[in-house]
Amino acid sequence: MSAPLKLYNTATRAVSEFKPLVPGNVGIYLCGATVQAPPHIGHVRSGVNFDILRRWLLASGFDVTFIRNVTDIDDKILQKSVTEAMPWWAIAMKYERTFTEAYRALNVLPPTYEPRATGHITQMIELMQKLIEKGAAYAPGNGDVYLEVRKLSSYLTLSNQKLDDLQSAEDTENTFKRDPRDFALWKSAKPGEPSWPTPWGDGRPGWHIECSAMAHTYLGENFDIHGGGLDLIFPHHENEIAQSQAAGYGFANIWMHNAWVTASGEKMSKSLGNSLQVHELLNKVRGIELRWYLGSAHYRSMLEFSFEALEESAVNFRRIEGFLKRAIEVLGYRPDPVIAPEFAAAMNEDLAVPQALALISENVRLGNTAVNSGDTAVIATQASEIRGALGILGCDPFDPIFASDSGVSSQVLDGLVALALEQRKAARARKDFESSDAIRDQLAAIGVIIEDTAAGTRWSIN
RNA sequence: GGUCGGAUGGCCGAGAGGCGAGGCUCAGGACUGCAAAUCCUGCCACACGGGUUCAAAUCCCGUUCCGACCUCCA
């Protein structure tokens, strides 16, 4: 490829050339879901954004090891366990499935591995042991284990804060901390809650330890990219860095954070709560259209959600899809995906998807003009470039994951529509437009849209 | 209080000293029996006040407004 890939690094607040630790290989750790509720579109925006990164790295010739964790134990899961009267592990699995389904509906590639927190207790204990040995962490004796942040040589470098400037936590009930800013690596067992044995007593993981342990397990002491939502910078990622570096690991080279989905300017999870769940929106638009929408803004920009914007975005996508369908009808085959140099240049500039979208629009325009004039060479070129771009964005309509059902039922459908179109054609031939329009209206009423073209009448399902 | 990010045409959304972003909507036009689809044309915006410059949405200074995080939110 021509120009090198450049990425924004939250740690340096700058866009710089991406150089993997091992040439040709990229290790990515993405903070995945805490499975305590079904995913809303903010969750999957993160999934989609990093999926685009992954696909682009793959297309650029890298081998990518992509780790996306599932945090299947935390306070809220335990709360849900009470309110939903189910074991905590059943809650976790129930919601993990909803995430898996959402990712699948949006064509987010399955990670190379998807570790669960509770499957890595051993690694967490090892990490804590190391931290205690090095004097970075302490076990006050009640079963908790804390990281002593005052002792760290550096802390809060990612969020650029000063320890003393932080508003102190309100809950002063915890008297086991040496400093209110120390955070729990491990929490002592409370009655009725799940726990695992450790040298310091029975308990369960704190929030941050699992990611450090799992990233270390699968990607090693140093790896290339760590990603997640903007809101994870502090405390989650700061604490991951603190733990890992105190243990002597280099940890992540580049930190990437996606911005939120907002509504009326506010972070969606605040203003709309859980109302924008993925499965709800999939009743309004197809998965490929929702993905197109979520991927269309730059990953570091807030995406201002509205149903109108979603619908507009879907209309835009259907125009692209419409050209591809027409192109294939004219050509008689599916042009193979090709990565246009301009598209590559845009993607290499910190994944400038909006610029890439403008290029696709140009491709569509040129392609449609070529369809009108019958210039098959141009049609093929434009269609190939569009498919190449859509493939990276995870929105290729011919991706099998988006394939609509085929088989017997669609054969019958083809036949029925063809029958109706024959009738209409006959009516038009005898200038009986009243009848022909009636057929068109009736088809439209059941969701079959028809278009008369120079090459004949084509139809599609609305 | 600390840290970080915004403010762009009716809407979404890029860009970042001069050269049209793009999409959606809308208004004309071409094509069509009429539609639909498609193409063409138009709508020329950058929170406010100063300044620098031949030239500022873009740089500098100041102001206003909005949002996020501050120890279990993507």
Coordinates of C-alpha atoms (C1' of nucleotides) in Angstrom, one line a residue:
Chain A
M1 CA 0.0 0.0 0.0
S2 CA 1.0 3.6 -0.6
A3 CA 0.8 6.0 2.3
P4 CA 1.2 4.4 5.7
L5 CA -1.7 4.0 8.1
K6 CA -2.0 6.8 10.6
L7 CA -4.0 6.6 13.8
Y8 CA -5.0 8.9 16.6
N9 CA -3.5 7.9 19.9
T10 CA -5.4 9.1 23.0
A11 CA -2.2 8.8 25.0
T12 CA -0.3 11.3 22.8
R13 CA -3.3 13.3 21.6
A14 CA -1.9 13.1 18.1
V15 CA -2.3 11.3 14.9
S16 CA 0.8 9.3 14.1
E17 CA 2.0 6.5 11.8
F18 CA 1.0 3.1 13.0
K19 CA 4.0 0.8 13.5
P20 CA 3.1 -2.6 14.9
L21 CA 5.4 -4.2 17.5
V22 CA 5.8 -7.2 15.2
P23 CA 5.9 -6.3 11.5
G24 CA 2.8 -7.6 9.8
N25 CA 1.0 -8.5 13.0
V26 CA -1.4 -6.4 15.0
G27 CA -2.8 -7.3 18.4
I28 CA -5.9 -5.5 19.5
Y29 CA -7.7 -5.6 22.8
L30 CA -11.2 -4.1 22.7
C31 CA -13.2 -3.6 25.9
G32 CA -16.3 -5.4 25.2
A33 CA -19.6 -5.6 27.0
T34 CA -20.4 -5.9 30.7
V35 CA -23.3 -8.2 30.1
Q36 CA -25.9 -6.8 32.4
A37 CA -28.5 -5.5 29.9
P38 CA -29.2 -5.8 26.1
P39 CA -27.0 -3.7 23.9
H40 CA -28.0 -0.2 22.9
I41 CA -26.6 1.4 19.8
G42 CA -23.8 3.1 21.7
H43 CA -22.4 -0.4 22.5
V44 CA -22.5 -1.5 19.0
R45 CA -21.2 1.7 17.6
S46 CA -18.0 0.8 19.4
G47 CA -18.2 -2.7 18.0
V48 CA -18.7 -1.4 14.5
N49 CA -16.0 1.3 14.7
F50 CA -13.4 -1.2 15.8
D51 CA -14.6 -3.7 13.3
I52 CA -13.9 -1.2 10.5
L53 CA -10.4 -0.7 11.9
R54 CA -9.9 -4.5 12.0
R55 CA -11.2 -5.0 8.4
W56 CA -9.0 -2.2 7.2
L57 CA -5.9 -3.7 8.9
L58 CA -6.8 -7.0 7.3
A59 CA -7.2 -5.5 3.9
S60 CA -3.9 -3.7 4.4
G61 CA -2.2 -7.1 4.8
F62 CA -1.8 -7.4 8.5
D63 CA -2.6 -10.5 10.5
V64 CA -4.8 -9.3 13.3
T65 CA -5.4 -10.9 16.6
F66 CA -8.6 -9.3 17.9
I67 CA -9.5 -9.9 21.5
R68 CA -12.8 -8.5 22.8
N69 CA -13.7 -9.5 26.3
V70 CA -16.9 -10.2 28.1
T71 CA -17.1 -9.0 31.6
D72 CA -19.6 -11.4 33.1
I73 CA -19.3 -10.5 36.8
D74 CA -19.9 -7.1 38.3
D75 CA -22.2 -5.3 40.7
K76 CA -25.0 -4.7 38.3
I77 CA -25.1 -8.3 37.2
L78 CA -25.5 -9.3 40.8
Q79 CA -28.2 -6.7 41.2
K80 CA -30.0 -8.1 38.2
S81 CA -29.7 -11.5 39.6
V82 CA -31.9 -10.3 42.4
T83 CA -34.4 -8.3 40.4
E84 CA -34.8 -11.0 37.7
A85 CA -34.6 -13.8 40.2
M86 CA -32.0 -15.8 38.2
P87 CA -28.5 -16.9 39.0
W88 CA -25.9 -14.3 38.2
W89 CA -24.3 -16.6 35.6
A90 CA -27.7 -17.1 33.9
I91 CA -28.1 -13.3 33.7
A92 CA -24.7 -12.9 32.3
M93 CA -25.2 -15.6 29.6
K94 CA -28.6 -14.2 28.7
Y95 CA -27.3 -10.8 28.0
E96 CA -24.1 -12.0 26.4
R97 CA -26.3 -13.7 23.8
T98 CA -28.1 -10.5 23.1
F99 CA -24.8 -8.9 22.4
T100 CA -23.7 -11.7 20.2
E101 CA -26.9 -11.5 18.2
A102 CA -26.5 -7.7 17.8
Y103 CA -22.9 -8.0 16.6
R104 CA -24.0 -10.7 14.1
A105 CA -26.9 -8.6 12.8
L106 CA -24.5 -5.8 12.2
N107 CA -21.9 -8.0 10.6
V108 CA -19.3 -7.3 13.3
L109 CA -16.7 -10.0 12.7
P110 CA -16.4 -12.4 15.7
P111 CA -13.2 -11.7 17.6
T112 CA -10.3 -14.0 17.4
Y113 CA -11.0 -14.9 21.0
E114 CA -13.7 -13.7 23.3
P115 CA -12.5 -14.3 26.9
R116 CA -14.8 -14.0 29.8
A117 CA -13.7 -12.5 33.1
T118 CA -14.8 -15.4 35.2
G119 CA -12.7 -17.8 33.1
H120 CA -9.5 -15.9 34.1
I121 CA -9.6 -15.8 37.9
T122 CA -6.3 -17.7 38.0
Q123 CA -4.6 -15.0 35.9
M124 CA -6.1 -12.3 38.0
I125 CA -4.7 -13.9 41.2
E126 CA -1.3 -14.2 39.6
L127 CA -1.4 -10.6 38.6
M128 CA -2.4 -9.5 42.1
Q129 CA 0.3 -11.7 43.6
K130 CA 2.9 -10.0 41.4
L131 CA 1.5 -6.5 42.4
I132 CA 1.6 -7.3 46.1
E133 CA 5.2 -8.7 45.8
K134 CA 6.3 -5.5 44.1
G135 CA 4.7 -3.5 46.8
A136 CA 2.2 -1.8 44.5
A137 CA -0.9 -3.5 45.9
Y138 CA -2.0 -4.4 49.4
A139 CA -4.5 -6.7 51.0
P140 CA -5.8 -5.1 54.2
G141 CA -6.9 -8.4 55.6
N142 CA -10.7 -8.3 55.0
G143 CA -10.5 -10.0 51.6
D144 CA -10.1 -6.9 49.5
V145 CA -7.1 -6.2 47.5
Y146 CA -6.3 -2.6 46.5
L147 CA -3.8 -0.9 44.2
E148 CA -2.0 1.9 46.0
V149 CA -2.0 4.7 43.5
R150 CA 0.1 7.1 45.4
K151 CA 3.1 4.7 45.0
L152 CA 2.9 4.6 41.2
S153 CA 5.6 6.3 39.4
S154 CA 3.0 7.6 36.9
Y155 CA -0.7 7.6 37.0
L156 CA -3.5 9.3 35.1
T157 CA -1.3 9.9 32.1
L158 CA -4.0 8.9 29.6
S159 CA -6.6 11.3 31.0
N160 CA -4.0 13.9 31.8
Q161 CA -5.3 14.5 35.3
K162 CA -3.7 15.1 38.6
L163 CA -4.5 12.8 41.5
D164 CA -5.2 15.6 43.9
D165 CA -7.5 17.3 41.5
L166 CA -9.9 14.4 41.4
Q167 CA -13.1 14.9 43.3
S168 CA -12.9 12.4 46.1
A169 CA -15.4 9.6 46.2
E170 CA -18.4 10.1 48.4
D171 CA -18.5 6.7 49.8
T172 CA -16.2 7.0 52.8
E173 CA -17.7 3.9 54.3
N174 CA -14.7 1.9 53.0
T175 CA -12.2 2.2 55.7
F176 CA -9.8 -0.4 54.3
K177 CA -8.3 1.8 51.7
R178 CA -5.0 3.5 52.6
D179 CA -6.1 6.4 50.3
P180 CA -9.5 7.1 49.0
R181 CA -8.2 7.0 45.4
D182 CA -6.9 3.5 45.7
F183 CA -9.1 1.2 43.7
A184 CA -10.2 -2.4 44.3
L185 CA -8.5 -5.1 42.4
W186 CA -10.5 -7.7 44.3
K187 CA -13.5 -7.5 46.4
S188 CA -14.2 -9.6 49.4
A189 CA -17.1 -12.0 49.4
K190 CA -20.4 -10.8 50.7
P191 CA -23.0 -13.3 51.8
G192 CA -25.0 -14.7 48.9
E193 CA -22.6 -13.4 46.3
P194 CA -20.4 -15.5 44.2
S195 CA -16.8 -15.8 45.2
W196 CA -13.5 -17.5 44.4
P197 CA -10.8 -18.5 46.8
T198 CA -7.6 -16.4 46.9
P199 CA -4.6 -16.2 49.2
W200 CA -6.3 -13.1 50.7
G201 CA -9.7 -14.6 51.2
D202 CA -12.7 -15.4 49.2
G203 CA -14.0 -12.8 46.8
R204 CA -14.6 -11.6 43.3
P205 CA -12.9 -9.4 40.8
G206 CA -13.0 -5.7 40.9
W207 CA -13.9 -3.9 37.6
H208 CA -10.5 -3.3 36.0
I209 CA -8.4 -6.3 36.8
E210 CA -10.0 -8.6 34.2
C211 CA -8.9 -6.6 31.2
S212 CA -5.3 -6.4 32.3
A213 CA -5.2 -10.1 33.0
M214 CA -6.9 -11.1 29.8
A215 CA -4.9 -8.7 27.6
H216 CA -1.8 -10.1 29.1
T217 CA -2.9 -13.7 28.6
Y218 CA -3.8 -13.4 24.9
L219 CA -1.6 -10.5 23.7
G220 CA 1.4 -10.6 26.0
E221 CA 3.1 -7.9 28.0
N222 CA 3.1 -5.4 25.2
F223 CA 0.6 -5.1 22.4
D224 CA -0.4 -2.7 19.7
I225 CA -3.9 -1.3 20.2
H226 CA -6.3 -1.0 23.1
G227 CA -9.7 0.3 22.3
G228 CA -13.0 1.2 23.9
G229 CA -15.5 4.0 24.4
L230 CA -14.4 7.5 25.4
D231 CA -15.9 7.1 28.8
L232 CA -13.5 4.3 29.6
I233 CA -10.5 6.5 29.6
F234 CA -11.0 7.2 33.2
P235 CA -11.1 5.2 35.4
H236 CA -11.1 2.0 33.5
H237 CA -8.2 2.4 31.2
E238 CA -6.1 4.4 33.6
N239 CA -6.5 1.7 36.1
E240 CA -5.6 -1.0 33.6
I241 CA -2.5 0.9 32.8
A242 CA -1.7 1.4 36.4
Q243 CA -2.1 -2.3 37.3
S244 CA -0.3 -3.6 34.2
Q245 CA 2.7 -1.2 34.4
A246 CA 3.1 -1.7 38.1
A247 CA 3.4 -5.4 37.3
G248 CA 6.2 -4.6 34.9
Y249 CA 4.3 -4.8 31.6
G250 CA 4.6 -2.3 28.8
F251 CA 0.9 -2.8 28.0
A252 CA -0.8 -1.0 25.1
N253 CA 1.1 1.0 22.5
I254 CA -1.8 3.0 21.1
W255 CA -5.1 3.9 22.8
M256 CA -8.1 4.4 20.6
H257 CA -11.5 5.6 21.8
N258 CA -14.7 5.9 20.0
A259 CA -17.1 8.7 20.7
W260 CA -20.7 8.3 21.8
V261 CA -24.0 8.2 20.2
T262 CA -25.7 11.3 21.5
A263 CA -29.3 12.5 21.5
S264 CA -30.1 16.2 21.7
G265 CA -26.4 16.6 22.4
E266 CA -26.3 14.4 25.4
K267 CA -24.7 11.1 25.9
M268 CA -27.4 8.6 24.8
S269 CA -27.3 6.4 27.8
K270 CA -28.2 9.4 29.9
S271 CA -30.9 11.0 28.0
L272 CA -32.6 7.9 26.5
G273 CA -31.5 5.2 28.8
N274 CA -32.1 1.9 27.2
S275 CA -34.7 3.0 24.7
L276 CA -32.4 2.7 21.8
Q277 CA -31.7 -1.0 22.0
V278 CA -30.4 -2.7 18.9
H279 CA -33.2 -5.1 18.5
E280 CA -35.7 -2.2 18.6
L281 CA -34.0 -0.3 15.8
L282 CA -33.7 -3.5 13.7
N283 CA -37.5 -3.3 13.5
K284 CA -37.1 0.0 11.7
V285 CA -34.1 -0.6 9.4
R286 CA -32.1 -3.6 8.3
G287 CA -28.9 -4.5 10.0
I288 CA -26.8 -3.4 7.1
E289 CA -28.5 0.0 7.2
L290 CA -28.0 0.4 11.0
R291 CA -24.4 -0.5 10.5
W292 CA -24.1 2.0 7.7
Y293 CA -25.5 4.7 9.9
L294 CA -23.3 3.9 12.9
G295 CA -20.2 3.7 10.8
S296 CA -20.9 6.8 8.8
A297 CA -19.6 9.4 11.2
H298 CA -15.9 9.6 12.1
Y299 CA -15.3 7.3 15.1
R300 CA -14.0 10.1 17.2
S301 CA -17.0 12.4 16.5
M302 CA -20.2 12.3 18.5
L303 CA -23.0 10.8 16.4
E304 CA -26.2 12.7 17.0
F305 CA -28.9 10.2 16.8
S306 CA -32.4 10.8 15.5
F307 CA -34.9 8.6 13.8
E308 CA -34.9 11.0 10.9
A309 CA -31.2 10.8 10.5
L310 CA -31.3 7.1 10.7
E311 CA -33.9 6.9 8.0
E312 CA -32.0 9.4 5.8
S313 CA -28.9 7.4 6.2
A314 CA -30.8 4.3 5.1
V315 CA -32.2 6.1 2.1
N316 CA -28.6 7.0 1.2
F317 CA -27.5 3.4 1.5
R318 CA -30.4 2.1 -0.6
R319 CA -29.2 4.4 -3.4
I320 CA -25.8 2.8 -3.4
E321 CA -27.4 -0.6 -3.2
G322 CA -29.7 0.2 -6.0
F323 CA -26.8 1.0 -8.3
L324 CA -25.0 -2.3 -7.4
K325 CA -28.2 -4.2 -8.3
R326 CA -28.6 -2.4 -11.6
A327 CA -24.9 -2.8 -12.4
I328 CA -25.1 -6.6 -11.9
E329 CA -28.3 -6.7 -14.1
V330 CA -26.5 -4.9 -16.8
L331 CA -23.2 -6.8 -16.5
G332 CA -24.6 -10.2 -15.8
Y333 CA -22.0 -10.8 -13.0
R334 CA -20.9 -9.4 -9.7
P335 CA -17.8 -7.3 -10.1
D336 CA -15.1 -8.2 -7.6
P337 CA -14.3 -5.8 -4.8
V338 CA -11.4 -3.4 -5.5
I339 CA -9.8 -1.0 -3.1
A340 CA -9.5 2.4 -4.9
P341 CA -6.3 4.4 -4.0
E342 CA -8.4 7.3 -2.9
F343 CA -10.3 5.2 -0.6
A344 CA -7.2 3.7 0.8
A345 CA -5.8 7.2 1.3
A346 CA -8.9 8.3 3.3
M347 CA -8.8 5.2 5.5
N348 CA -5.1 5.5 6.2
E349 CA -5.8 9.0 7.5
D350 CA -7.1 7.8 10.9
L351 CA -10.0 6.0 9.3
A352 CA -11.5 9.0 7.6
V353 CA -14.7 7.2 6.8
P354 CA -16.8 10.4 6.0
Q355 CA -14.3 11.2 3.2
A356 CA -14.6 7.6 2.0
L357 CA -18.3 8.0 1.9
A358 CA -18.0 11.1 -0.4
L359 CA -15.9 8.9 -2.7
I360 CA -18.6 6.3 -2.8
S361 CA -21.2 8.9 -3.7
E362 CA -19.1 9.9 -6.6
N363 CA -18.7 6.3 -7.6
V364 CA -22.5 5.9 -7.5
R365 CA -23.0 9.0 -9.6
L366 CA -20.6 7.9 -12.3
G367 CA -21.9 4.4 -12.2
N368 CA -25.5 5.4 -12.6
T369 CA -24.5 7.7 -15.5
A370 CA -22.7 4.7 -17.1
V371 CA -25.8 2.5 -16.6
N372 CA -27.8 5.1 -18.5
S373 CA -25.3 5.1 -21.3
G374 CA -24.5 1.4 -21.2
D375 CA -20.8 1.9 -20.6
T376 CA -20.1 -1.5 -19.1
A377 CA -16.4 -0.9 -18.4
V378 CA -17.2 2.2 -16.3
I379 CA -20.1 0.3 -14.6
A380 CA -17.7 -2.5 -13.6
T381 CA -15.0 -0.2 -12.3
Q382 CA -17.4 1.8 -10.2
A383 CA -19.2 -1.2 -8.9
S384 CA -15.9 -2.8 -8.0
E385 CA -14.7 0.2 -6.1
I386 CA -18.0 0.5 -4.3
R387 CA -17.9 -3.1 -3.3
G388 CA -14.4 -2.8 -2.1
A389 CA -15.3 0.2 0.1
L390 CA -18.5 -1.3 1.4
G391 CA -16.6 -4.5 2.3
I392 CA -14.2 -2.5 4.6
L393 CA -17.2 -0.8 6.1
G394 CA -18.8 -4.1 6.6
C395 CA -21.8 -3.1 4.4
D396 CA -21.4 -5.2 1.3
P397 CA -24.9 -6.2 0.4
F398 CA -23.6 -9.4 -1.1
D399 CA -21.9 -10.4 2.1
P400 CA -23.6 -13.8 2.9
I401 CA -24.5 -12.5 6.4
F402 CA -26.9 -10.0 4.8
A403 CA -28.2 -12.4 2.2
S404 CA -32.0 -12.5 2.2
D405 CA -33.7 -15.8 2.2
S406 CA -33.7 -17.6 -1.1
G407 CA -35.0 -20.9 -2.2
V408 CA -38.5 -22.2 -2.9
S409 CA -40.5 -19.3 -1.5
S410 CA -38.5 -16.7 -3.5
Q411 CA -39.0 -18.8 -6.6
V412 CA -42.7 -18.7 -6.1
L413 CA -42.5 -15.0 -5.5
D414 CA -40.5 -14.4 -8.7
G415 CA -43.1 -16.3 -10.6
L416 CA -46.0 -14.4 -9.1
V417 CA -44.4 -11.0 -9.7
A418 CA -43.5 -12.0 -13.2
L419 CA -47.1 -12.9 -13.8
A420 CA -48.3 -9.6 -12.6
L421 CA -45.8 -7.7 -14.7
E422 CA -46.8 -9.7 -17.8
Q423 CA -50.4 -8.5 -17.3
R424 CA -49.2 -4.9 -16.8
K425 CA -47.1 -5.1 -19.9
A426 CA -50.0 -6.3 -22.0
A427 CA -52.2 -3.5 -20.6
R428 CA -49.6 -0.9 -21.4
A429 CA -49.2 -2.3 -24.9
R430 CA -52.8 -1.6 -25.6
K431 CA -52.5 1.8 -23.8
D432 CA -54.8 0.7 -21.1
F433 CA -53.0 2.7 -18.5
E434 CA -55.8 2.6 -16.0
S435 CA -55.3 -1.2 -15.7
S436 CA -51.5 -1.0 -15.8
D437 CA -51.4 1.6 -13.0
A438 CA -53.8 -0.5 -11.0
I439 CA -51.5 -3.4 -11.1
R440 CA -48.6 -1.2 -10.1
D441 CA -50.6 0.2 -7.2
Q442 CA -51.6 -3.2 -6.1
L443 CA -48.1 -4.5 -6.2
A444 CA -46.9 -1.4 -4.3
A445 CA -49.6 -2.1 -1.6
I446 CA -48.0 -5.4 -0.9
G447 CA -44.5 -4.0 -0.9
V448 CA -43.4 -4.7 -4.4
I449 CA -41.9 -1.6 -6.1
I450 CA -41.5 -1.5 -9.8
E451 CA -39.5 0.6 -12.1
D452 CA -39.7 0.8 -15.9
T453 CA -36.3 1.0 -17.5
A454 CA -35.1 0.9 -21.1
A455 CA -34.2 -2.7 -20.6
G456 CA -37.6 -3.6 -19.2
T457 CA -39.4 -3.5 -15.9
R458 CA -37.5 -4.3 -12.7
W459 CA -38.9 -4.9 -9.3
S460 CA -37.8 -5.0 -5.8
I461 CA -39.3 -5.6 -2.4
N462 CA -39.7 -2.5 -0.3
Chain B
rG1 C1' -12.6 22.6 41.3
rG2 C1' -9.7 19.3 37.6
rU3 C1' -9.5 17.0 32.7
rC4 C1' -11.4 16.5 27.8
rG5 C1' -14.5 17.5 23.7
rG6 C1' -18.1 20.4 20.9
rA7 C1' -20.8 24.9 18.4
rU8 C1' -20.7 24.3 10.3
rG9 C1' -26.6 25.6 5.5
rG10 C1' -33.9 22.9 6.9
rC11 C1' -31.4 18.1 8.9
rC12 C1' -27.1 14.7 9.3
rG13 C1' -22.0 15.3 8.6
rA14 C1' -16.5 16.3 6.6
rG15 C1' -12.7 19.8 6.2
rA16 C1' -9.0 23.0 8.6
rG17 C1' -5.7 29.9 5.5
rG18 C1' -7.5 30.8 -0.9
rC19 C1' -9.6 26.0 -4.9
rG20 C1' -17.6 22.5 -4.9
rA21 C1' -16.9 17.9 0.8
rG22 C1' -20.7 14.4 0.7
rG23 C1' -25.6 12.7 1.9
rC24 C1' -30.9 13.7 3.0
rU25 C1' -34.8 17.2 2.4
rC26 C1' -36.7 21.1 -0.8
rA27 C1' -37.3 23.8 -5.8
rG28 C1' -36.6 23.7 -11.1
rG29 C1' -35.2 20.7 -15.5
rA30 C1' -34.1 16.1 -18.7
rC31 C1' -36.1 11.1 -19.3
rU32 C1' -41.1 8.7 -18.9
rG33 C1' -48.1 7.5 -21.1
rC34 C1' -47.9 8.6 -15.7
rA35 C1' -44.9 7.1 -11.8
rA36 C1' -40.4 5.2 -9.9
rA37 C1' -35.3 5.2 -10.6
rU38 C1' -31.4 8.0 -12.7
rC39 C1' -28.9 12.4 -14.4
rC40 C1' -28.4 18.0 -14.6
rU41 C1' -29.2 22.8 -12.1
rG42 C1' -30.2 25.7 -7.8
rC43 C1' -30.3 26.4 -2.2
rC44 C1' -23.3 28.6 -1.2
rA45 C1' -23.1 27.6 5.8
rC46 C1' -19.2 27.7 9.4
rA47 C1' -21.6 30.5 17.8
rC48 C1' -20.2 35.9 19.0
rG49 C1' -16.6 40.2 19.3
rG50 C1' -11.9 41.8 18.1
rG51 C1' -7.1 41.0 15.6
rU52 C1' -3.1 38.8 12.1
rU53 C1' -3.1 38.2 6.6
rC54 C1' -3.4 40.1 -0.2
rA55 C1' -6.9 36.2 1.7
rA56 C1' -9.8 33.1 7.9
rA57 C1' -15.0 28.5 8.8
rU58 C1' -9.7 27.3 9.2
rC59 C1' -4.4 31.1 12.9
rC60 C1' -4.2 34.5 17.5
rC61 C1' -6.9 37.0 21.8
rG62 C1' -11.4 37.4 24.3
rU63 C1' -16.6 36.0 25.1
rU64 C1' -21.1 33.0 25.2
rC65 C1' -23.4 28.4 25.0
rC66 C1' -23.5 22.9 25.1
rG67 C1' -21.7 18.2 26.5
rA68 C1' -18.6 14.3 28.9
rC69 C1' -15.5 12.1 32.8
rC70 C1' -13.8 12.6 37.9
rU71 C1' -13.2 5.0 40.8
rC72 C1' -17.6 -0.6 38.4
rC73 C1' -21.1 3.8 31.6
rA74 C1' -19.4 2.0 24.7

